[in-house]
Amino acid sequence: MPKPLKILFLASEADPFVKVGGLGDVAGSLPYALRGLPSENLDVRLVLPFHSTIRAEGLTLTRETVFTLRRDNADVPAQVFRADIKGLPAYLISGAPVTGSLKVYDPNPNADGEKYTFFSMAALEMVRRLDWRPDIVHANDWHTAAAIYQIRRQQDDPFWAGVKTVFSVHNLGYMGAEAQNALRAYGLPPIAEPFYPEWACHQPLPQALWAADEIVAVSPSYAQEIQTPEYGYGLETFLQTRRATVTGIVNGIDYTLWDPFTDNDLESKFSADDLTGRAANKAAIQAQFGLNLYPQAPLLAMVTRMDYQKGVDIALGALRRITDLPWTAILLGTGNAELEAQARALEADFPNRIASVIRFDAKLSRRIYGSADMLLMPSRYEPCGLAQMIGMRYGAIPIARATGGLRDTIADGRTGFLFADSSPNVMAATLRRAIETYGHAAKWQTMQQTAMFEDFSWEKSAFQYADLYHQLVK
Ligand code: ADP
């Protein structure tokens, strides 16, 4: 047996340690999926900040190493713990910049800049002290981008020479501008790149795009889109020069965690072969939130961060335009205060039709996926999107904008409904089309079953990542 390929996987969040959004789902399942491909022989290890929200009870922690990092003229102590979960070695890095921050993504941008720069640098220092030199370092989004840049800078160092890097872009919109001071303090200079605007040379995400051996966008459409002015945030010209090393691999979902047949949070479990349980789930949720109980009318839903990226305003506007039709809706989300207020206002105007539930609630999200007829995702951009895949797995038909991963995972008229323009009118027209189809029960059920039989498990995507790793070290 050849020696396994060693992959160090860096992320800001990973389920089940800590999950705030889709990245937590990905980093919590891709490393397992990769280790679960015996033919690929991959020794993947995860590194996370030891966030104050990670509860130590239930984890078997061992202290791995301690050291200090130089920041300007001071030394910042770091401690590394190891906590293996289900066979995956995971390292948790602690230190004042991490423990001093109460949230995974701190409302104080400066705190996040310090925390993630410290984390990225500490992850590299940690690995020097393990008896385990990675062949590949795979980082995700701006939070861990500095590690990729630093490895490139250290190619003269025998430890890092020849170590390959992969950088996954889950969201190009967040570049880490808040980390600039910290980068300087930890000794990372700006890059010189003529195809970048000046500001980009100082920020971690553009630095990692510049430094990485391979760039992975989280869907093939998003890989193309980030090379255009509409989605490229000014980095598109540079990304075009790197086109040969930009690929798109869609994320998967963990089919053991997301399965309506075994989901204990559902009132009634169900499967593609027998969807009857969905009706009881829908009645329960409508009753709980004081919504009209029309079994013949569709239940529309959103499960989302409340953010303009997600087109929450577009969805609210579209709902206001179709109040002549019978439907009820439940909106679950939290985030932007203005959008939260708009969602509450819509509920206040139509209290028997719309429930706006402003919080993060994993259990309720499952009950929504297992009861809603339609899942609204009018994203302005959507690198991959997991909610539509979960929705389809649970028979909730996505009504989505044809962008990024939504476009790559939803077949219009077969497993969902797609529209092109970011406009409430266009979305309203698409909702009318969907509600019309919903009226044809047999046709609707065929769509649900087709959606449920789609394969969004990690295996396919994990093989694509494994291929990429093997090619890199060839
Ligand atoms: P993003 O990562 O951009 O937020 P994704 O669709 O990729 O969007 O992933 C979102 C994930 O977070 C899904 O698993 C979704 O169910 C979950 N989620 C989002 N908002 C909430 C919420 N308010 N309560 C529970 N789960 C949520």
Coordinates of C-alpha atoms and ligand atoms in Angstrom, one line a residue:
M1 CA 0.0 0.0 0.0
P2 CA 1.5 3.4 -0.9
K3 CA 1.7 6.0 1.8
P4 CA -1.4 8.0 2.2
L5 CA -1.6 11.5 0.8
K6 CA -1.7 13.9 3.8
I7 CA -4.2 16.8 3.6
L8 CA -4.4 19.6 6.2
F9 CA -7.9 21.1 5.9
L10 CA -8.4 24.6 7.5
A11 CA -11.7 26.2 8.1
S12 CA -13.3 28.8 10.4
E13 CA -16.2 26.4 11.3
A14 CA -17.1 22.7 11.0
D15 CA -20.1 20.8 12.1
P16 CA -20.5 19.2 14.7
F17 CA -17.9 21.3 16.6
V18 CA -19.5 24.6 15.5
K19 CA -21.8 25.6 12.6
V20 CA -23.0 29.0 11.7
G21 CA -23.6 28.6 7.9
G22 CA -23.0 26.5 4.9
L23 CA -19.2 26.4 5.3
G24 CA -19.8 24.6 8.6
D25 CA -21.8 21.9 6.8
V26 CA -19.1 21.6 4.2
A27 CA -16.1 21.5 6.5
G28 CA -18.0 19.1 8.7
S29 CA -18.7 16.6 5.9
L30 CA -16.1 16.9 3.1
P31 CA -13.1 15.7 5.3
Y32 CA -15.2 12.6 6.3
A33 CA -16.2 12.0 2.8
L34 CA -12.6 12.1 1.6
R35 CA -11.4 9.8 4.4
G36 CA -14.3 7.5 3.4
L37 CA -12.9 6.9 -0.1
P38 CA -10.6 3.9 0.6
S39 CA -9.3 3.7 -3.0
E40 CA -8.0 7.3 -2.6
N41 CA -5.9 6.7 0.5
L42 CA -6.2 10.2 1.9
D43 CA -5.2 11.2 5.5
V44 CA -7.3 14.3 5.9
R45 CA -7.0 16.3 9.2
L46 CA -9.1 19.2 10.2
V47 CA -7.9 22.4 11.9
L48 CA -10.4 24.8 13.6
P49 CA -10.2 27.8 16.0
F50 CA -11.2 26.7 19.5
H51 CA -14.1 29.1 19.4
S52 CA -15.6 30.0 22.8
T53 CA -18.9 28.5 21.4
I54 CA -17.3 25.1 21.0
R55 CA -18.3 23.1 24.1
A56 CA -15.5 21.0 25.5
E57 CA -17.9 18.6 27.3
G58 CA -18.4 15.6 25.1
L59 CA -15.0 16.0 23.5
T60 CA -12.0 13.9 24.4
L61 CA -9.3 16.6 24.3
T62 CA -5.6 16.0 24.4
R63 CA -3.1 18.8 24.6
E64 CA -1.0 18.6 21.5
T65 CA 1.5 21.5 21.7
V66 CA 2.0 25.0 22.9
F67 CA 4.1 27.8 21.3
T68 CA 4.1 31.5 20.7
L69 CA 3.7 33.5 17.5
R70 CA 5.5 36.8 16.9
R71 CA 3.1 39.7 16.4
D72 CA 5.0 43.0 16.0
N73 CA 7.2 43.2 19.1
A74 CA 5.2 40.8 21.3
D75 CA 4.7 37.1 21.5
V76 CA 1.2 35.7 21.4
P77 CA 0.8 32.3 23.1
A78 CA -1.1 29.5 21.2
Q79 CA -2.3 26.1 22.5
V80 CA -3.3 23.3 20.3
F81 CA -5.7 20.5 21.4
R82 CA -6.6 17.4 19.5
A83 CA -10.2 16.1 19.5
D84 CA -10.9 13.2 17.1
I85 CA -14.5 12.8 16.1
K86 CA -15.7 9.6 14.3
G87 CA -12.1 8.8 13.2
L88 CA -11.3 12.3 11.9
P89 CA -8.2 13.9 13.6
A90 CA -9.2 17.4 14.4
Y91 CA -7.0 20.1 15.9
L92 CA -8.4 23.0 17.8
I93 CA -6.3 26.1 18.2
S94 CA -6.7 28.4 21.2
G95 CA -5.1 31.7 22.2
A96 CA -6.2 35.1 23.3
P97 CA -7.4 36.3 19.8
V98 CA -9.7 33.3 19.6
T99 CA -11.0 33.1 23.2
G100 CA -11.4 36.9 23.4
S101 CA -14.1 36.8 20.7
L102 CA -17.6 35.6 21.6
K103 CA -18.8 34.7 18.2
V104 CA -17.4 32.7 15.3
Y105 CA -17.9 35.8 13.1
D106 CA -17.4 38.7 15.5
P107 CA -19.5 41.8 15.0
N108 CA -16.3 43.7 15.6
P109 CA -14.4 43.3 12.3
N110 CA -11.0 44.1 13.9
A111 CA -11.5 41.2 16.3
D112 CA -12.1 38.8 13.4
G113 CA -9.1 40.1 11.5
E114 CA -6.9 39.4 14.5
K115 CA -8.5 36.0 15.3
Y116 CA -8.3 34.5 11.8
T117 CA -4.8 35.8 11.1
F118 CA -3.6 34.4 14.3
F119 CA -5.4 31.1 13.6
S120 CA -3.9 30.8 10.1
M121 CA -0.4 31.5 11.2
A122 CA -0.8 29.2 14.2
A123 CA -2.1 26.4 12.0
L124 CA 1.2 26.5 10.1
E125 CA 3.3 26.7 13.2
M126 CA 1.4 23.8 14.7
V127 CA 2.0 21.5 11.8
R128 CA 5.7 22.0 12.1
R129 CA 5.5 20.6 15.6
L130 CA 3.5 17.5 14.6
D131 CA 5.2 14.4 13.3
W132 CA 3.1 14.9 10.2
R133 CA 4.1 17.0 7.2
P134 CA 1.2 17.6 4.9
D135 CA 1.4 17.1 1.1
I136 CA -1.4 19.6 0.6
V137 CA -2.9 22.4 2.6
H138 CA -6.5 23.1 1.7
A139 CA -7.9 26.4 3.1
N140 CA -11.4 27.9 2.8
D141 CA -12.5 31.5 2.4
W142 CA -10.7 34.6 3.7
H143 CA -10.5 33.4 7.3
T144 CA -7.8 30.8 6.4
A145 CA -6.4 32.5 3.3
A146 CA -3.3 33.9 5.1
A147 CA -2.0 30.3 5.5
I148 CA -2.0 29.8 1.7
Y149 CA -0.1 33.0 1.1
Q150 CA 2.4 32.3 3.9
I151 CA 3.2 28.8 2.4
R152 CA 3.9 30.4 -0.9
R153 CA 6.2 32.9 0.8
Q154 CA 8.1 30.1 2.5
Q155 CA 8.9 27.9 -0.5
D156 CA 12.6 28.4 0.4
D157 CA 12.0 26.7 3.8
P158 CA 12.6 23.0 3.5
F159 CA 9.5 22.2 5.5
W160 CA 7.2 24.0 3.1
A161 CA 9.1 23.5 -0.1
G162 CA 6.9 21.5 -2.4
V163 CA 3.8 21.5 -0.2
K164 CA 0.9 22.2 -2.5
T165 CA -2.1 24.4 -1.8
V166 CA -5.8 24.4 -2.6
F167 CA -8.0 27.4 -1.9
S168 CA -11.8 27.0 -2.0
V169 CA -13.9 30.0 -2.6
H170 CA -17.3 29.6 -0.9
N171 CA -18.0 33.3 -1.1
L172 CA -15.9 35.8 -3.0
G173 CA -17.9 38.7 -1.4
Y174 CA -16.0 38.5 1.8
M175 CA -12.3 39.2 1.3
G176 CA -11.1 39.9 4.8
A177 CA -10.4 43.7 4.5
E178 CA -10.6 43.7 8.3
A179 CA -7.4 41.6 8.6
Q180 CA -5.1 44.1 7.0
N181 CA -3.6 45.4 10.3
A182 CA -3.2 41.9 11.6
L183 CA -1.5 40.7 8.4
R184 CA 1.1 43.5 8.7
A185 CA 1.6 42.8 12.4
Y186 CA 2.3 39.1 11.7
G187 CA 4.8 40.0 9.0
L188 CA 2.7 39.3 5.9
P189 CA 3.5 42.0 3.3
P190 CA 1.1 43.1 0.5
I191 CA 1.5 41.4 -2.8
A192 CA 2.4 43.1 -6.1
E193 CA 0.0 42.0 -8.8
P194 CA -0.7 44.2 -11.8
F195 CA -4.0 42.6 -12.6
Y196 CA -5.4 43.4 -9.2
P197 CA -6.8 46.8 -8.0
E198 CA -4.4 48.2 -5.4
W199 CA -6.8 47.5 -2.4
A200 CA -6.9 43.8 -3.3
C201 CA -3.1 43.4 -2.8
H202 CA -3.6 44.0 0.9
Q203 CA -6.4 41.6 1.6
P204 CA -6.2 37.9 2.5
L205 CA -8.6 36.4 0.0
P206 CA -7.1 38.0 -3.0
Q207 CA -3.6 37.0 -1.6
A208 CA -4.7 33.4 -1.4
L209 CA -6.1 33.5 -5.0
W210 CA -2.8 34.8 -6.1
A211 CA -0.8 32.2 -4.1
A212 CA -2.7 29.0 -4.3
D213 CA -1.7 26.2 -6.6
E214 CA -5.4 25.4 -7.3
I215 CA -8.5 27.5 -6.8
V216 CA -11.8 25.7 -6.4
A217 CA -15.1 27.6 -6.6
V218 CA -18.0 25.7 -5.1
S219 CA -19.9 25.1 -8.3
P220 CA -18.9 25.1 -12.0
S221 CA -21.2 28.1 -12.7
Y222 CA -19.7 30.1 -9.9
A223 CA -16.2 29.3 -11.2
Q224 CA -17.2 31.0 -14.4
E225 CA -19.1 33.8 -12.8
I226 CA -16.2 35.0 -10.6
Q227 CA -14.3 35.6 -13.8
T228 CA -16.9 38.3 -14.9
P229 CA -17.4 41.9 -13.8
E230 CA -20.9 41.1 -12.5
Y231 CA -19.6 38.7 -9.8
G232 CA -15.8 39.2 -9.7
Y233 CA -15.7 42.3 -7.4
G234 CA -12.8 43.7 -9.4
L235 CA -10.8 40.4 -9.2
E236 CA -12.1 39.1 -12.5
T237 CA -9.3 40.2 -14.7
F238 CA -6.8 38.5 -12.5
L239 CA -8.9 35.4 -12.2
Q240 CA -9.1 35.2 -16.0
T241 CA -5.3 35.0 -16.1
R242 CA -5.6 32.0 -13.7
R243 CA -8.5 30.3 -15.6
A244 CA -6.5 27.1 -16.1
T245 CA -6.3 26.6 -12.3
V246 CA -9.8 27.6 -11.4
T247 CA -12.3 24.7 -11.2
G248 CA -15.8 24.3 -9.9
I249 CA -16.8 21.4 -7.6
V250 CA -20.3 21.5 -6.1
N251 CA -20.7 20.8 -2.5
G252 CA -22.6 17.9 -1.2
I253 CA -24.8 17.3 1.8
D254 CA -24.4 14.6 4.4
Y255 CA -27.0 12.0 3.5
T256 CA -27.0 10.4 6.9
L257 CA -27.6 13.8 8.6
W258 CA -30.2 14.9 6.1
D259 CA -32.7 12.1 5.6
P260 CA -36.5 12.6 5.9
F261 CA -36.9 8.9 6.6
T262 CA -34.7 9.0 9.8
D263 CA -35.0 12.7 10.8
N264 CA -36.2 12.6 14.5
D265 CA -37.1 16.3 14.4
L266 CA -40.0 15.6 12.0
E267 CA -43.5 14.9 13.4
S268 CA -43.9 12.3 10.6
K269 CA -41.0 10.8 8.8
F270 CA -41.4 10.0 5.1
S271 CA -39.6 8.9 2.0
A272 CA -39.8 9.4 -1.8
D273 CA -41.9 6.2 -2.0
D274 CA -44.5 7.5 0.5
L275 CA -44.8 11.2 0.9
T276 CA -47.9 11.1 3.1
G277 CA -46.1 12.2 6.3
R278 CA -45.5 15.6 4.7
A279 CA -49.2 16.6 5.1
A280 CA -49.1 16.0 8.9
N281 CA -45.8 18.0 9.1
K282 CA -47.4 20.8 7.2
A283 CA -50.5 20.9 9.4
A284 CA -48.4 20.9 12.5
I285 CA -46.2 23.8 11.5
Q286 CA -49.2 25.8 10.2
A287 CA -51.0 25.3 13.5
Q288 CA -48.0 26.2 15.6
F289 CA -47.5 29.5 13.8
G290 CA -51.2 30.4 13.6
L291 CA -51.3 30.1 9.8
N292 CA -54.4 29.3 7.8
L293 CA -54.8 25.6 7.4
Y294 CA -55.4 25.2 3.7
P295 CA -54.2 21.7 2.8
Q296 CA -54.8 22.4 -0.9
A297 CA -52.7 25.6 -0.8
P298 CA -48.9 25.4 -0.9
L299 CA -46.7 26.2 2.0
L300 CA -43.9 28.4 0.9
A301 CA -40.7 28.8 2.9
M302 CA -37.3 30.3 3.3
V303 CA -34.5 29.1 5.5
T304 CA -31.7 31.6 5.2
R305 CA -29.3 34.1 6.5
M306 CA -31.2 37.4 6.3
D307 CA -28.8 39.1 3.8
Y308 CA -29.2 41.0 0.6
Q309 CA -27.1 38.3 -1.1
K310 CA -29.9 35.9 -0.4
G311 CA -32.5 38.2 -2.1
V312 CA -34.7 38.2 1.0
D313 CA -36.1 41.6 -0.1
I314 CA -36.9 40.1 -3.6
A315 CA -38.8 37.3 -2.0
L316 CA -40.8 39.6 0.3
G317 CA -41.6 41.8 -2.7
A318 CA -42.7 38.8 -4.7
L319 CA -45.0 37.5 -1.9
R320 CA -46.7 40.9 -1.7
R321 CA -47.4 40.6 -5.5
I322 CA -49.2 37.3 -5.3
T323 CA -51.6 37.8 -2.4
D324 CA -54.5 37.1 -4.8
L325 CA -53.5 33.4 -4.7
P326 CA -54.0 31.0 -1.8
W327 CA -50.8 30.1 0.0
T328 CA -49.1 30.4 3.4
A329 CA -45.5 31.0 4.1
I330 CA -42.9 30.6 6.9
L331 CA -39.7 32.5 6.8
L332 CA -36.9 31.4 9.1
G333 CA -33.8 33.5 9.3
T334 CA -31.7 36.0 11.1
G335 CA -29.1 38.6 10.2
N336 CA -29.5 42.0 8.6
A337 CA -31.8 44.1 10.9
E338 CA -33.4 45.9 8.0
L339 CA -34.4 42.7 6.3
E340 CA -35.6 41.2 9.6
A341 CA -37.8 44.3 10.0
Q342 CA -39.2 43.9 6.4
A343 CA -40.0 40.2 7.2
R344 CA -41.7 41.2 10.4
A345 CA -43.7 43.9 8.6
L346 CA -44.9 41.4 6.0
E347 CA -46.1 39.1 8.8
A348 CA -47.8 42.0 10.5
D349 CA -49.7 42.8 7.2
F350 CA -50.7 39.1 6.7
P351 CA -50.7 37.4 10.1
N352 CA -52.7 34.4 9.0
R353 CA -50.6 33.8 6.0
I354 CA -47.0 34.5 6.9
A355 CA -44.9 33.7 9.9
S356 CA -41.5 35.4 10.2
V357 CA -39.4 33.5 12.6
I358 CA -36.3 35.6 13.3
R359 CA -33.7 33.3 14.8
F360 CA -31.3 30.4 14.0
D361 CA -33.2 27.2 14.8
A362 CA -31.8 24.0 13.4
K363 CA -34.7 21.8 14.5
L364 CA -37.3 24.2 13.0
S365 CA -35.3 24.3 9.8
R366 CA -35.7 20.5 9.5
R367 CA -39.4 20.7 10.1
I368 CA -39.7 23.4 7.4
Y369 CA -37.7 21.3 4.9
G370 CA -40.0 18.3 5.8
S371 CA -43.3 20.2 5.4
A372 CA -42.9 23.1 2.9
D373 CA -44.0 22.6 -0.6
M374 CA -41.7 25.3 -2.0
L375 CA -38.4 26.7 -0.9
L376 CA -37.6 30.2 -2.0
M377 CA -34.0 31.1 -2.9
P378 CA -33.9 34.2 -5.0
S379 CA -30.2 34.8 -4.3
R380 CA -28.4 37.7 -6.0
Y381 CA -25.5 35.3 -6.1
E382 CA -25.1 31.8 -4.8
P383 CA -21.7 30.2 -4.9
C384 CA -23.2 26.7 -4.3
G385 CA -26.1 26.8 -1.8
L386 CA -27.0 23.9 0.4
A387 CA -30.5 24.8 1.3
Q388 CA -31.9 23.9 -2.1
M389 CA -30.2 20.5 -2.0
I390 CA -31.6 19.8 1.5
G391 CA -35.0 21.1 0.3
M392 CA -34.9 18.7 -2.7
R393 CA -33.9 15.8 -0.5
Y394 CA -37.0 16.5 1.6
G395 CA -39.4 17.1 -1.3
A396 CA -39.5 20.9 -0.9
I397 CA -39.3 22.2 -4.5
P398 CA -36.9 25.1 -4.9
I399 CA -38.0 28.4 -6.6
A400 CA -34.6 29.9 -7.3
R401 CA -32.7 32.4 -9.2
A402 CA -30.6 30.8 -12.0
T403 CA -27.2 31.7 -10.6
G404 CA -24.1 29.8 -9.4
G405 CA -24.8 26.5 -7.7
L406 CA -28.6 27.0 -7.9
R407 CA -28.4 26.8 -11.6
D408 CA -26.1 23.7 -11.5
T409 CA -28.2 21.7 -9.1
I410 CA -31.8 22.6 -10.1
A411 CA -33.5 21.5 -13.3
D412 CA -36.2 24.0 -14.3
G413 CA -39.6 22.4 -14.6
R414 CA -38.2 19.0 -13.5
T415 CA -36.8 19.4 -9.9
G416 CA -37.6 23.1 -9.3
F417 CA -38.3 26.5 -10.9
L418 CA -35.6 28.9 -12.1
F419 CA -35.8 32.5 -13.0
A420 CA -33.1 34.9 -14.4
D421 CA -33.7 38.4 -13.1
S422 CA -33.2 39.7 -9.6
S423 CA -36.7 41.3 -9.6
P424 CA -39.8 40.8 -7.4
N425 CA -42.0 40.9 -10.5
V426 CA -40.1 38.1 -12.2
M427 CA -40.0 36.0 -9.1
A428 CA -43.7 36.6 -8.6
A429 CA -44.4 35.3 -12.1
T430 CA -42.3 32.2 -11.4
L431 CA -44.2 31.6 -8.2
R432 CA -47.4 31.8 -10.2
R433 CA -46.0 29.2 -12.5
A434 CA -45.1 27.0 -9.6
I435 CA -48.4 27.4 -7.8
E436 CA -50.2 26.5 -11.1
T437 CA -48.2 23.3 -11.3
Y438 CA -48.9 22.6 -7.6
G439 CA -52.5 22.5 -8.6
H440 CA -51.8 19.3 -10.7
A441 CA -51.2 16.9 -7.8
A442 CA -49.8 14.0 -9.8
K443 CA -47.4 16.3 -11.7
W444 CA -46.3 17.9 -8.5
Q445 CA -45.6 14.6 -6.8
T446 CA -43.5 13.5 -9.8
M447 CA -41.4 16.6 -9.4
Q448 CA -41.0 16.0 -5.7
Q449 CA -39.9 12.4 -6.3
T450 CA -37.5 13.4 -9.1
A451 CA -36.0 16.0 -6.8
M452 CA -35.7 13.5 -3.9
F453 CA -34.0 10.9 -6.1
E454 CA -31.3 13.4 -7.2
D455 CA -27.9 12.5 -5.8
F456 CA -26.4 15.4 -3.8
S457 CA -24.4 13.1 -1.5
W458 CA -20.7 14.0 -1.0
E459 CA -19.3 11.0 -2.7
K460 CA -19.2 12.4 -6.3
S461 CA -17.7 15.7 -5.2
A462 CA -15.2 14.1 -2.8
F463 CA -13.9 12.0 -5.8
Q464 CA -13.4 15.3 -7.7
Y465 CA -11.4 16.8 -4.8
A466 CA -9.4 13.6 -4.5
D467 CA -8.5 13.7 -8.2
L468 CA -7.4 17.3 -7.8
Y469 CA -5.2 16.4 -4.9
H470 CA -3.6 13.5 -6.7
Q471 CA -2.9 15.6 -9.8
L472 CA -1.3 18.3 -7.7
V473 CA 1.3 16.1 -6.2
K474 CA 2.0 14.1 -9.4
Ligands
ADP1 P1 -25.0 30.1 3.3 O1 -23.8 29.2 3.6 O2 -24.6 31.2 2.2 O3 -25.6 30.8 4.5 P2 -26.3 27.7 2.3 O4 -27.6 27.5 1.6 O5 -25.1 27.2 1.6 O6 -26.1 29.3 2.6 O7 -26.3 27.0 3.7 C1 -27.1 27.5 4.7 C2 -27.2 26.4 5.8 O8 -27.6 27.1 7.0 C3 -28.3 25.4 5.5 O9 -27.9 24.2 6.2 C4 -29.5 26.0 6.2 O10 -30.5 25.1 6.5 C5 -28.9 26.7 7.4 N1 -29.6 27.8 7.9 C6 -29.6 29.1 7.4 N2 -30.3 29.9 8.2 C7 -30.8 29.2 9.2 C8 -31.7 29.4 10.4 N3 -32.1 30.7 10.6 N4 -31.9 28.4 11.2 C9 -31.5 27.2 10.9 N5 -30.7 26.9 9.9 C10 -30.3 27.8 9.1

